PDB file of C-alpha atoms in Angstrom:
ATOM      1  CA  MET A   1       0.000   0.000   0.000  1.00 76.00           C
ATOM      2  CA  SER A   2       1.421   3.382  -1.018  1.00 86.00           C
ATOM      3  CA  PRO A   3       2.003   6.159   1.576  1.00 88.00           C
ATOM      4  CA  GLY A   4      -0.709   8.279  -0.076  1.00 88.00           C
ATOM      5  CA  VAL A   5      -3.314   5.556   0.332  1.00 92.00           C
ATOM      6  CA  LYS A   6      -2.265   5.029   3.949  1.00 92.00           C
ATOM      7  CA  LEU A   7      -2.637   8.739   4.674  1.00 94.00           C
ATOM      8  CA  CYS A   8      -6.111   8.770   3.110  1.00 94.00           C
ATOM      9  CA  SER A   9      -7.057   5.742   5.218  1.00 94.00           C
ATOM     10  CA  ALA A  10      -5.804   7.513   8.332  1.00 94.00           C
ATOM     11  CA  GLY A  11      -7.928  10.522   7.379  1.00 95.00           C
ATOM     12  CA  VAL A  12     -11.028   8.316   7.198  1.00 96.00           C
ATOM     13  CA  VAL A  13     -10.202   6.789  10.592  1.00 96.00           C
ATOM     14  CA  LEU A  14      -9.802  10.295  12.027  1.00 96.00           C
ATOM     15  CA  LEU A  15     -13.277  11.260  10.793  1.00 96.00           C
ATOM     16  CA  LEU A  16     -14.764   8.156  12.414  1.00 96.00           C
ATOM     17  CA  CYS A  17     -12.965   8.994  15.663  1.00 95.00           C
ATOM     18  CA  CYS A  18     -14.434  12.513  15.525  1.00 95.00           C
ATOM     19  CA  VAL A  19     -17.955  11.089  15.246  1.00 94.00           C
ATOM     20  CA  LEU A  20     -17.218   8.712  18.128  1.00 94.00           C
ATOM     21  CA  SER A  21     -15.906  11.610  20.231  1.00 93.00           C
ATOM     22  CA  LEU A  22     -19.106  13.586  19.620  1.00 93.00           C
ATOM     23  CA  ALA A  23     -21.294  10.607  20.546  1.00 93.00           C
ATOM     24  CA  VAL A  24     -19.562   9.143  23.587  1.00 91.00           C
ATOM     25  CA  GLY A  25     -19.735  10.479  27.119  1.00 85.00           C
ATOM     26  CA  ALA A  26     -21.803  10.265  30.255  1.00 83.00           C
ATOM     27  CA  THR A  27     -24.757  10.539  27.871  1.00 86.00           C
ATOM     28  CA  TRP A  28     -24.691   8.610  24.590  1.00 90.00           C
ATOM     29  CA  ILE A  29     -25.901  10.745  21.675  1.00 91.00           C
ATOM     30  CA  PRO A  30     -27.171   8.877  18.570  1.00 91.00           C
ATOM     31  CA  LEU A  31     -25.738   9.702  15.150  1.00 92.00           C
ATOM     32  CA  PRO A  32     -29.003  11.275  13.796  1.00 92.00           C
ATOM     33  CA  GLN A  33     -29.046  13.737  16.686  1.00 92.00           C
ATOM     34  CA  ILE A  34     -25.402  14.622  16.089  1.00 93.00           C
ATOM     35  CA  ALA A  35     -26.175  15.402  12.440  1.00 92.00           C
ATOM     36  CA  ALA A  36     -29.279  17.378  13.416  1.00 91.00           C
ATOM     37  CA  ALA A  37     -27.248  19.422  15.924  1.00 90.00           C
ATOM     38  CA  PHE A  38     -25.205  20.849  13.037  1.00 91.00           C
ATOM     39  CA  VAL A  39     -27.863  20.966  10.301  1.00 89.00           C
ATOM     40  CA  HIS A  40     -30.925  22.042  12.307  1.00 88.00           C
ATOM     41  CA  PRO A  41     -29.721  22.989  15.806  1.00 87.00           C
ATOM     42  CA  ASP A  42     -32.381  23.224  18.485  1.00 86.00           C
ATOM     43  CA  PRO A  43     -31.283  25.500  21.367  1.00 86.00           C
ATOM     44  CA  LEU A  44     -33.817  23.760  23.632  1.00 85.00           C
ATOM     45  CA  SER A  45     -32.324  20.308  23.037  1.00 87.00           C
ATOM     46  CA  ILE A  46     -29.750  19.341  25.657  1.00 89.00           C
ATOM     47  CA  ASN A  47     -28.097  16.868  23.272  1.00 89.00           C
ATOM     48  CA  HIS A  48     -27.772  19.476  20.523  1.00 90.00           C
ATOM     49  CA  VAL A  49     -26.231  22.005  22.892  1.00 89.00           C
ATOM     50  CA  LEU A  50     -23.887  19.350  24.299  1.00 89.00           C
ATOM     51  CA  VAL A  51     -22.665  18.382  20.818  1.00 90.00           C
ATOM     52  CA  THR A  52     -22.104  21.916  19.507  1.00 88.00           C
ATOM     53  CA  THR A  53     -20.406  23.237  22.638  1.00 85.00           C
ATOM     54  CA  THR A  54     -18.629  20.894  25.036  1.00 86.00           C
ATOM     55  CA  ARG A  55     -17.982  17.878  22.824  1.00 90.00           C
ATOM     56  CA  LEU A  56     -17.166  19.826  19.675  1.00 91.00           C
ATOM     57  CA  SER A  57     -14.585  21.930  21.504  1.00 90.00           C
ATOM     58  CA  ARG A  58     -13.015  18.833  23.097  1.00 91.00           C
ATOM     59  CA  THR A  59     -12.892  17.074  19.750  1.00 93.00           C
ATOM     60  CA  LEU A  60     -11.239  19.977  17.941  1.00 93.00           C
ATOM     61  CA  MET A  61      -8.713  20.538  20.704  1.00 92.00           C
ATOM     62  CA  ALA A  62      -7.864  16.832  20.861  1.00 93.00           C
ATOM     63  CA  ILE A  63      -7.197  16.875  17.106  1.00 95.00           C
ATOM     64  CA  PHE A  64      -4.892  19.888  17.194  1.00 94.00           C
ATOM     65  CA  VAL A  65      -3.163  19.008  20.461  1.00 94.00           C
ATOM     66  CA  GLY A  66      -2.476  15.438  19.339  1.00 95.00           C
ATOM     67  CA  ALA A  67      -1.265  16.550  15.910  1.00 96.00           C
ATOM     68  CA  SER A  68       0.913  19.305  17.387  1.00 95.00           C
ATOM     69  CA  LEU A  69       2.571  17.046  19.948  1.00 94.00           C
ATOM     70  CA  ALA A  70       3.292  14.301  17.410  1.00 95.00           C
ATOM     71  CA  VAL A  71       4.760  16.674  14.811  1.00 96.00           C
ATOM     72  CA  ALA A  72       6.765  18.507  17.500  1.00 94.00           C
ATOM     73  CA  GLY A  73       8.136  15.135  18.604  1.00 92.00           C
ATOM     74  CA  ALA A  74       9.220  14.269  15.061  1.00 94.00           C
ATOM     75  CA  LEU A  75      10.926  17.663  14.763  1.00 93.00           C
ATOM     76  CA  MET A  76      12.689  17.207  18.115  1.00 89.00           C
ATOM     77  CA  GLN A  77      13.978  13.788  17.110  1.00 89.00           C
ATOM     78  CA  ALA A  78      15.317  15.210  13.848  1.00 89.00           C
ATOM     79  CA  LEU A  79      16.781  18.285  15.558  1.00 85.00           C
ATOM     80  CA  THR A  80      18.617  16.392  18.308  1.00 83.00           C
ATOM     81  CA  ARG A  81      19.244  13.172  16.310  1.00 82.00           C
ATOM     82  CA  ASN A  82      17.918  11.405  19.375  1.00 80.00           C
ATOM     83  CA  PRO A  83      15.172   8.801  18.776  1.00 81.00           C
ATOM     84  CA  LEU A  84      14.050   9.122  22.397  1.00 78.00           C
ATOM     85  CA  ALA A  85      13.549  12.914  22.215  1.00 81.00           C
ATOM     86  CA  SER A  86      10.154  14.494  22.816  1.00 84.00           C
ATOM     87  CA  PRO A  87       8.791  18.059  23.134  1.00 82.00           C
ATOM     88  CA  GLY A  88       9.352  17.938  26.889  1.00 78.00           C
ATOM     89  CA  LEU A  89      13.081  17.917  26.131  1.00 75.00           C
ATOM     90  CA  PHE A  90      12.858  21.671  25.510  1.00 78.00           C
ATOM     91  CA  GLY A  91      11.649  22.159  29.091  1.00 85.00           C
ATOM     92  CA  ILE A  92       8.301  23.301  27.723  1.00 86.00           C
ATOM     93  CA  ASN A  93       6.134  21.343  30.167  1.00 83.00           C
ATOM     94  CA  ALA A  94       8.170  22.472  33.169  1.00 86.00           C
ATOM     95  CA  GLY A  95       8.159  26.084  31.978  1.00 89.00           C
ATOM     96  CA  ALA A  96       4.399  26.103  31.484  1.00 84.00           C
ATOM     97  CA  THR A  97       3.777  24.626  34.928  1.00 82.00           C
ATOM     98  CA  PHE A  98       6.113  27.085  36.642  1.00 87.00           C
ATOM     99  CA  PHE A  99       4.515  30.140  35.043  1.00 87.00           C
ATOM    100  CA  ILE A 100       1.017  28.952  35.988  1.00 81.00           C
ATOM    101  CA  ILE A 101       2.108  28.666  39.639  1.00 81.00           C
ATOM    102  CA  LEU A 102       4.071  31.939  39.494  1.00 84.00           C
ATOM    103  CA  PHE A 103       1.275  34.012  37.962  1.00 83.00           C
ATOM    104  CA  SER A 104      -1.328  32.376  40.195  1.00 77.00           C
ATOM    105  CA  SER A 105       0.733  33.307  43.248  1.00 77.00           C
ATOM    106  CA  ILE A 106       1.390  36.879  42.142  1.00 79.00           C
ATOM    107  CA  PHE A 107      -1.897  37.790  40.457  1.00 76.00           C
ATOM    108  CA  SER A 108      -4.252  35.286  42.157  1.00 72.00           C
ATOM    109  CA  LEU A 109      -5.384  33.841  38.838  1.00 68.00           C
ATOM    110  CA  SER A 110      -8.416  31.590  39.083  1.00 66.00           C
ATOM    111  CA  SER A 111      -9.841  31.215  35.584  1.00 69.00           C
ATOM    112  CA  PRO A 112      -8.782  28.538  33.036  1.00 67.00           C
ATOM    113  CA  ASP A 113      -8.378  31.319  30.448  1.00 72.00           C
ATOM    114  CA  ALA A 114      -5.681  32.995  32.525  1.00 76.00           C
ATOM    115  CA  TRP A 115      -3.941  29.666  33.172  1.00 74.00           C
ATOM    116  CA  LEU A 116      -3.943  28.972  29.446  1.00 80.00           C
ATOM    117  CA  TRP A 117      -2.061  32.122  28.542  1.00 83.00           C
ATOM    118  CA  SER A 118       0.266  31.797  31.515  1.00 84.00           C
ATOM    119  CA  ALA A 119       1.180  28.307  30.330  1.00 83.00           C
ATOM    120  CA  PHE A 120       1.829  29.494  26.774  1.00 87.00           C
ATOM    121  CA  ILE A 121       4.128  32.278  27.981  1.00 90.00           C
ATOM    122  CA  GLY A 122       6.010  29.844  30.219  1.00 89.00           C
ATOM    123  CA  ALA A 123       6.407  27.327  27.406  1.00 87.00           C
ATOM    124  CA  GLY A 124       7.779  30.016  25.119  1.00 88.00           C
ATOM    125  CA  VAL A 125      10.226  31.336  27.730  1.00 91.00           C
ATOM    126  CA  ALA A 126      11.526  27.822  28.464  1.00 90.00           C
ATOM    127  CA  GLY A 127      11.986  27.005  24.783  1.00 86.00           C
ATOM    128  CA  CYS A 128      13.826  30.280  24.112  1.00 88.00           C
ATOM    129  CA  LEU A 129      16.138  29.721  27.093  1.00 89.00           C
ATOM    130  CA  VAL A 130      17.015  26.237  25.845  1.00 87.00           C
ATOM    131  CA  TRP A 131      17.771  27.619  22.380  1.00 83.00           C
ATOM    132  CA  LEU A 132      19.973  30.413  23.774  1.00 84.00           C
ATOM    133  CA  ILE A 133      21.906  28.084  26.062  1.00 84.00           C
ATOM    134  CA  GLY A 134      22.272  25.527  23.275  1.00 78.00           C
ATOM    135  CA  ASN A 135      23.875  28.213  21.079  1.00 75.00           C
ATOM    136  CA  MET A 136      26.389  29.352  23.659  1.00 74.00           C
ATOM    137  CA  GLY A 137      30.032  28.593  23.088  1.00 62.00           C
ATOM    138  CA  GLN A 138      32.002  28.123  19.942  1.00 54.00           C
ATOM    139  CA  GLY A 139      30.966  26.234  16.855  1.00 53.00           C
ATOM    140  CA  SER A 140      27.565  25.485  15.392  1.00 57.00           C
ATOM    141  CA  LEU A 141      24.528  24.391  17.345  1.00 61.00           C
ATOM    142  CA  SER A 142      25.121  20.988  18.898  1.00 68.00           C
ATOM    143  CA  PRO A 143      22.235  18.517  19.366  1.00 71.00           C
ATOM    144  CA  LEU A 144      23.955  17.379  22.574  1.00 76.00           C
ATOM    145  CA  ARG A 145      23.952  20.925  23.941  1.00 80.00           C
ATOM    146  CA  ILE A 146      20.220  21.181  23.239  1.00 80.00           C
ATOM    147  CA  VAL A 147      19.568  17.968  25.185  1.00 80.00           C
ATOM    148  CA  LEU A 148      21.690  19.132  28.126  1.00 85.00           C
ATOM    149  CA  ALA A 149      20.184  22.623  28.069  1.00 86.00           C
ATOM    150  CA  GLY A 150      16.660  21.185  27.975  1.00 86.00           C
ATOM    151  CA  ALA A 151      17.362  18.909  30.924  1.00 87.00           C
ATOM    152  CA  ALA A 152      18.868  21.793  32.897  1.00 90.00           C
ATOM    153  CA  ILE A 153      15.999  24.204  32.215  1.00 91.00           C
ATOM    154  CA  ALA A 154      13.388  21.520  32.992  1.00 89.00           C
ATOM    155  CA  ALA A 155      15.101  20.740  36.296  1.00 91.00           C
ATOM    156  CA  LEU A 156      15.411  24.431  37.144  1.00 92.00           C
ATOM    157  CA  PHE A 157      11.758  25.236  36.487  1.00 90.00           C
ATOM    158  CA  SER A 158      10.631  22.091  38.311  1.00 87.00           C
ATOM    159  CA  ALA A 159      12.647  23.137  41.360  1.00 91.00           C
ATOM    160  CA  PHE A 160      11.185  26.650  41.241  1.00 88.00           C
ATOM    161  CA  SER A 161       7.678  25.167  40.954  1.00 84.00           C
ATOM    162  CA  GLN A 162       8.185  22.968  43.983  1.00 83.00           C
ATOM    163  CA  ALA A 163       9.538  25.900  45.986  1.00 85.00           C
ATOM    164  CA  LEU A 164       6.526  28.067  45.133  1.00 81.00           C
ATOM    165  CA  LEU A 165       4.119  25.258  46.008  1.00 78.00           C
ATOM    166  CA  VAL A 166       5.737  24.916  49.425  1.00 79.00           C
ATOM    167  CA  VAL A 167       5.127  28.624  50.022  1.00 76.00           C
ATOM    168  CA  ASN A 168       1.681  28.729  48.393  1.00 70.00           C
ATOM    169  CA  GLN A 169      -0.043  25.383  48.781  1.00 66.00           C
ATOM    170  CA  ASP A 170      -3.353  26.823  47.565  1.00 62.00           C
ATOM    171  CA  GLY A 171      -2.049  26.475  44.006  1.00 57.00           C
ATOM    172  CA  LEU A 172      -1.480  22.735  44.390  1.00 62.00           C
ATOM    173  CA  ASP A 173      -4.898  21.700  43.069  1.00 63.00           C
ATOM    174  CA  THR A 174      -4.450  23.897  40.003  1.00 61.00           C
ATOM    175  CA  VAL A 175      -1.036  22.549  39.068  1.00 66.00           C
ATOM    176  CA  LEU A 176      -2.048  18.931  39.684  1.00 70.00           C
ATOM    177  CA  PHE A 177      -4.969  19.396  37.294  1.00 66.00           C
ATOM    178  CA  TRP A 178      -2.594  20.906  34.721  1.00 67.00           C
ATOM    179  CA  MET A 179       0.131  18.260  35.130  1.00 71.00           C
ATOM    180  CA  ALA A 180      -2.394  15.434  34.691  1.00 74.00           C
ATOM    181  CA  GLY A 181      -3.491  16.772  31.291  1.00 79.00           C
ATOM    182  CA  SER A 182      -7.105  17.543  30.445  1.00 80.00           C
ATOM    183  CA  LEU A 183      -9.247  18.837  27.579  1.00 83.00           C
ATOM    184  CA  THR A 184     -12.118  20.013  29.781  1.00 78.00           C
ATOM    185  CA  GLU A 185     -13.055  23.599  30.677  1.00 69.00           C
ATOM    186  CA  ARG A 186     -11.608  25.032  27.456  1.00 74.00           C
ATOM    187  CA  SER A 187     -13.881  27.250  25.372  1.00 77.00           C
ATOM    188  CA  LEU A 188     -13.273  27.557  21.641  1.00 80.00           C
ATOM    189  CA  SER A 189     -13.380  31.347  21.831  1.00 80.00           C
ATOM    190  CA  THR A 190     -10.518  31.419  24.314  1.00 79.00           C
ATOM    191  CA  ALA A 191      -8.573  28.634  22.643  1.00 82.00           C
ATOM    192  CA  ALA A 192      -8.956  30.047  19.093  1.00 86.00           C
ATOM    193  CA  PRO A 193      -5.661  32.043  19.064  1.00 86.00           C
ATOM    194  CA  LEU A 194      -3.679  29.023  20.234  1.00 87.00           C
ATOM    195  CA  LEU A 195      -5.477  26.755  17.769  1.00 90.00           C
ATOM    196  CA  LEU A 196      -4.463  29.197  15.030  1.00 90.00           C
ATOM    197  CA  CYS A 197      -0.893  29.089  16.325  1.00 90.00           C
ATOM    198  CA  ALA A 198      -0.982  25.289  16.107  1.00 91.00           C
ATOM    199  CA  VAL A 199      -2.341  25.404  12.547  1.00 93.00           C
ATOM    200  CA  LEU A 200       0.440  27.788  11.468  1.00 94.00           C
ATOM    201  CA  GLY A 201       3.025  25.588  13.173  1.00 93.00           C
ATOM    202  CA  LEU A 202       1.747  22.474  11.409  1.00 95.00           C
ATOM    203  CA  ALA A 203       1.778  24.268   8.061  1.00 95.00           C
ATOM    204  CA  GLY A 204       5.318  25.513   8.670  1.00 95.00           C
ATOM    205  CA  ALA A 205       6.508  22.019   9.567  1.00 94.00           C
ATOM    206  CA  LEU A 206       5.067  20.587   6.343  1.00 94.00           C
ATOM    207  CA  LEU A 207       6.806  23.302   4.313  1.00 94.00           C
ATOM    208  CA  LEU A 208      10.094  22.436   6.026  1.00 93.00           C
ATOM    209  CA  ALA A 209       9.792  18.668   5.484  1.00 92.00           C
ATOM    210  CA  GLY A 210      12.063  18.517   2.423  1.00 89.00           C
ATOM    211  CA  GLN A 211      14.814  20.422   4.234  1.00 90.00           C
ATOM    212  CA  LEU A 212      14.655  17.949   7.126  1.00 89.00           C
ATOM    213  CA  ASN A 213      15.472  15.113   4.754  1.00 87.00           C
ATOM    214  CA  VAL A 214      18.584  16.984   3.624  1.00 87.00           C
ATOM    215  CA  LEU A 215      19.596  17.795   7.207  1.00 83.00           C
ATOM    216  CA  ASN A 216      19.213  14.152   8.246  1.00 82.00           C
ATOM    217  CA  ALA A 217      21.705  13.145   5.550  1.00 77.00           C
ATOM    218  CA  GLY A 218      24.443  14.665   7.716  1.00 75.00           C
ATOM    219  CA  GLU A 219      25.988  18.050   8.443  1.00 73.00           C
ATOM    220  CA  GLU A 220      28.654  17.854   5.732  1.00 76.00           C
ATOM    221  CA  ILE A 221      26.273  16.665   3.016  1.00 80.00           C
ATOM    222  CA  ALA A 222      23.659  19.289   3.920  1.00 76.00           C
ATOM    223  CA  THR A 223      26.268  22.055   3.892  1.00 77.00           C
ATOM    224  CA  GLY A 224      27.692  20.769   0.616  1.00 79.00           C
ATOM    225  CA  LEU A 225      24.237  20.954  -0.949  1.00 73.00           C
ATOM    226  CA  GLY A 226      24.014  24.602   0.051  1.00 78.00           C
ATOM    227  CA  GLN A 227      21.674  24.238   3.018  1.00 80.00           C
ATOM    228  CA  ARG A 228      21.941  26.836   5.782  1.00 82.00           C
ATOM    229  CA  THR A 229      21.816  24.303   8.582  1.00 79.00           C
ATOM    230  CA  GLY A 230      21.838  26.913  11.362  1.00 80.00           C
ATOM    231  CA  LEU A 231      18.762  28.628   9.936  1.00 86.00           C
ATOM    232  CA  ILE A 232      16.949  25.311   9.455  1.00 88.00           C
ATOM    233  CA  ARG A 233      17.620  24.321  13.069  1.00 85.00           C
ATOM    234  CA  LEU A 234      16.416  27.717  14.256  1.00 86.00           C
ATOM    235  CA  LEU A 235      13.176  27.329  12.275  1.00 91.00           C
ATOM    236  CA  MET A 236      12.730  23.808  13.649  1.00 91.00           C
ATOM    237  CA  SER A 237      13.163  25.091  17.195  1.00 87.00           C
ATOM    238  CA  VAL A 238      10.641  27.891  16.651  1.00 90.00           C
ATOM    239  CA  LEU A 239       8.141  25.362  15.280  1.00 93.00           C
ATOM    240  CA  VAL A 240       8.662  23.027  18.260  1.00 90.00           C
ATOM    241  CA  ILE A 241       8.062  25.904  20.691  1.00 88.00           C
ATOM    242  CA  CYS A 242       4.983  27.006  18.730  1.00 90.00           C
ATOM    243  CA  LEU A 243       3.473  23.519  18.450  1.00 92.00           C
ATOM    244  CA  ALA A 244       4.357  22.110  21.861  1.00 89.00           C
ATOM    245  CA  GLY A 245       3.697  25.419  23.618  1.00 88.00           C
ATOM    246  CA  SER A 246       0.205  25.649  22.144  1.00 89.00           C
ATOM    247  CA  ALA A 247      -0.521  22.014  22.989  1.00 90.00           C
ATOM    248  CA  VAL A 248       0.648  22.290  26.593  1.00 87.00           C
ATOM    249  CA  ALA A 249      -1.244  25.554  27.084  1.00 84.00           C
ATOM    250  CA  LEU A 250      -4.445  23.992  25.754  1.00 87.00           C
ATOM    251  CA  ALA A 251      -4.309  20.589  27.437  1.00 87.00           C
ATOM    252  CA  GLY A 252      -1.610  20.571  30.088  1.00 82.00           C
ATOM    253  CA  SER A 253       1.095  17.945  30.291  1.00 82.00           C
ATOM    254  CA  ILE A 254       0.268  15.025  27.978  1.00 87.00           C
ATOM    255  CA  GLY A 255       3.128  12.601  27.593  1.00 82.00           C
ATOM    256  CA  PHE A 256       4.265   9.903  25.173  1.00 86.00           C
ATOM    257  CA  ILE A 257       2.428  11.122  22.050  1.00 92.00           C
ATOM    258  CA  GLY A 258       5.374  13.229  20.908  1.00 90.00           C
ATOM    259  CA  LEU A 259       7.741  10.354  21.626  1.00 88.00           C
ATOM    260  CA  LEU A 260       5.930   7.292  20.312  1.00 89.00           C
ATOM    261  CA  VAL A 261       3.788   8.457  17.399  1.00 93.00           C
ATOM    262  CA  PRO A 262       6.778   9.398  15.176  1.00 93.00           C
ATOM    263  CA  HIS A 263       8.211   5.896  15.655  1.00 90.00           C
ATOM    264  CA  MET A 264       4.885   4.285  14.779  1.00 90.00           C
ATOM    265  CA  VAL A 265       4.612   6.390  11.614  1.00 93.00           C
ATOM    266  CA  ARG A 266       8.203   5.646  10.564  1.00 91.00           C
ATOM    267  CA  LYS A 267       7.534   1.937  10.839  1.00 88.00           C
ATOM    268  CA  GLY A 268       4.102   1.946   9.200  1.00 89.00           C
ATOM    269  CA  LEU A 269       4.402   4.737   6.643  1.00 91.00           C
ATOM    270  CA  SER A 270       7.785   6.231   5.701  1.00 89.00           C
ATOM    271  CA  ILE A 271      10.975   7.812   7.055  1.00 90.00           C
ATOM    272  CA  ASP A 272      10.640  10.563   4.426  1.00 92.00           C
ATOM    273  CA  HIS A 273       9.571  13.667   6.336  1.00 92.00           C
ATOM    274  CA  ARG A 274       7.284  14.695   3.479  1.00 92.00           C
ATOM    275  CA  TRP A 275       5.152  11.689   4.435  1.00 94.00           C
ATOM    276  CA  LEU A 276       6.264  11.345   8.053  1.00 95.00           C
ATOM    277  CA  LEU A 277       5.025  14.742   9.281  1.00 95.00           C
ATOM    278  CA  PRO A 278       1.490  14.479   7.795  1.00 96.00           C
ATOM    279  CA  GLY A 279       1.316  10.925   9.111  1.00 95.00           C
ATOM    280  CA  CYS A 280       2.346  12.099  12.591  1.00 96.00           C
ATOM    281  CA  ALA A 281      -0.320  14.810  12.520  1.00 96.00           C
ATOM    282  CA  LEU A 282      -3.071  12.338  11.609  1.00 96.00           C
ATOM    283  CA  LEU A 283      -1.990   9.536  13.952  1.00 95.00           C
ATOM    284  CA  GLY A 284      -1.329  11.934  16.840  1.00 95.00           C
ATOM    285  CA  ALA A 285      -4.851  13.331  16.467  1.00 96.00           C
ATOM    286  CA  ILE A 286      -6.338   9.810  16.309  1.00 96.00           C
ATOM    287  CA  VAL A 287      -4.461   8.597  19.393  1.00 94.00           C
ATOM    288  CA  LEU A 288      -5.429  11.575  21.541  1.00 95.00           C
ATOM    289  CA  LEU A 289      -9.053  11.483  20.366  1.00 94.00           C
ATOM    290  CA  LEU A 290      -9.345   7.820  21.302  1.00 93.00           C
ATOM    291  CA  ALA A 291      -7.616   8.392  24.644  1.00 92.00           C
ATOM    292  CA  ASP A 292      -9.928  11.305  25.470  1.00 92.00           C
ATOM    293  CA  THR A 293     -13.025   9.346  24.426  1.00 92.00           C
ATOM    294  CA  LEU A 294     -12.023   6.387  26.589  1.00 91.00           C
ATOM    295  CA  SER A 295     -11.200   8.666  29.532  1.00 89.00           C
ATOM    296  CA  ARG A 296     -14.827   9.865  29.637  1.00 88.00           C
ATOM    297  CA  VAL A 297     -16.394   6.434  30.162  1.00 86.00           C
ATOM    298  CA  LEU A 298     -13.767   4.454  32.059  1.00 85.00           C
ATOM    299  CA  ILE A 299     -14.958   5.385  35.569  1.00 81.00           C
ATOM    300  CA  LEU A 300     -18.394   6.937  35.018  1.00 79.00           C
ATOM    301  CA  PRO A 301     -19.722   9.323  36.208  1.00 80.00           C
ATOM    302  CA  GLN A 302     -16.222  10.792  36.693  1.00 81.00           C
ATOM    303  CA  GLU A 303     -13.468  11.176  34.091  1.00 83.00           C
ATOM    304  CA  VAL A 304      -9.864  10.048  33.980  1.00 85.00           C
ATOM    305  CA  PRO A 305      -7.423  12.826  32.964  1.00 84.00           C
ATOM    306  CA  VAL A 306      -6.424  12.214  29.364  1.00 87.00           C
ATOM    307  CA  GLY A 307      -2.747  12.547  30.295  1.00 85.00           C
ATOM    308  CA  VAL A 308      -3.153   9.522  32.556  1.00 84.00           C
ATOM    309  CA  MET A 309      -4.645   7.529  29.669  1.00 87.00           C
ATOM    310  CA  THR A 310      -1.785   8.332  27.283  1.00 88.00           C
ATOM    311  CA  ALA A 311       0.734   7.439  29.995  1.00 84.00           C
ATOM    312  CA  LEU A 312      -1.079   4.180  30.738  1.00 84.00           C
ATOM    313  CA  PHE A 313      -0.767   2.976  27.147  1.00 81.00           C
ATOM    314  CA  GLY A 314       2.423   4.823  26.255  1.00 81.00           C
ATOM    315  CA  ALA A 315       4.651   3.592  29.067  1.00 79.00           C
ATOM    316  CA  PRO A 316       4.799  -0.067  27.854  1.00 81.00           C
ATOM    317  CA  PHE A 317       5.684   1.093  24.325  1.00 78.00           C
ATOM    318  CA  PHE A 318       8.394   3.355  25.706  1.00 75.00           C
ATOM    319  CA  ILE A 319       9.888   0.480  27.711  1.00 78.00           C
ATOM    320  CA  LEU A 320       9.885  -1.677  24.574  1.00 75.00           C
ATOM    321  CA  LEU A 321      11.510   1.126  22.590  1.00 69.00           C
ATOM    322  CA  ALA A 322      14.185   1.613  25.254  1.00 69.00           C
ATOM    323  CA  ARG A 323      14.939  -2.122  25.306  1.00 71.00           C
ATOM    324  CA  ARG A 324      15.526  -1.976  21.545  1.00 66.00           C
ATOM    325  CA  GLY A 325      18.022   0.805  22.071  1.00 58.00           C
ATOM    326  CA  GLY A 326      15.771   3.539  20.711  1.00 54.00           C
ATOM    327  CA  ARG A 327      16.186   2.402  17.112  1.00 55.00           C
ATOM    328  CA  TYR A 328      13.894   3.900  14.513  1.00 50.00           C
ATOM    329  CA  GLY A 329      11.196   1.701  13.049  1.00 46.00           C
TER     330      GLY A 329
END
């Protein structure tokens, strides 16, 4: 089966997962009512309102968050030449968490909207710090320096977060909710700017796919072919910050998608980034949609945080990947 056919098949599966996401929850909504909610919405129908507000927003955010994390993971693995790299390697999760606690302590933030923007600012600051530290010293940007800088920044922000929580324990419930990962309590109107940021990041990554193939051939070959490797790495880093920062701000800390999905796509589709990145976007969206849908019904009437679901299924795959030495495919 050709990569194009596989991508089309994944697109069909994604559409089916969207329908399932709109139907499943504490209340099952039949397919005819879902269609009627969009074609002839009835503001007095609870099911129609539920579909067009809560479940539609969760579905759209799951699609963009999953796609953003998976594509950011593929970019991180190409940037660092480390098959076990993920967006968290840029310290983005730790930075987002720290800024939520910091702003909540200083400004007494209490709304999810304020947390969302605090998280995005923190993710951006952490990513920029990692880039600046990774560029310090002589010579070109080193993938090893990025890994070390990311680990250092993540540890630093985590330590600051713990210190603030000791001083202000009232923020503990907020940060635990954020660290667990969740797609609830996010309105489309508030999330729209970050969704747009994710769309632009995904588009930029697809435009850069051909250059990633050249860069992966090796520094000397890429330079010999006239590629400005420093500029390409800078653009990759900006895209990772944009994609992962938007995803973390929208849904909190959701692990394993950025790490595992690129490996699954390499094995099942192609190592060519022109196919790999679209495949990561589709499969990342599918995985997070299914995880979110399952999280709603696992312990009814309550919900399991979606970050817990991805960790539950992702951890065994990560252990298997580590036992194989982190090899691609």
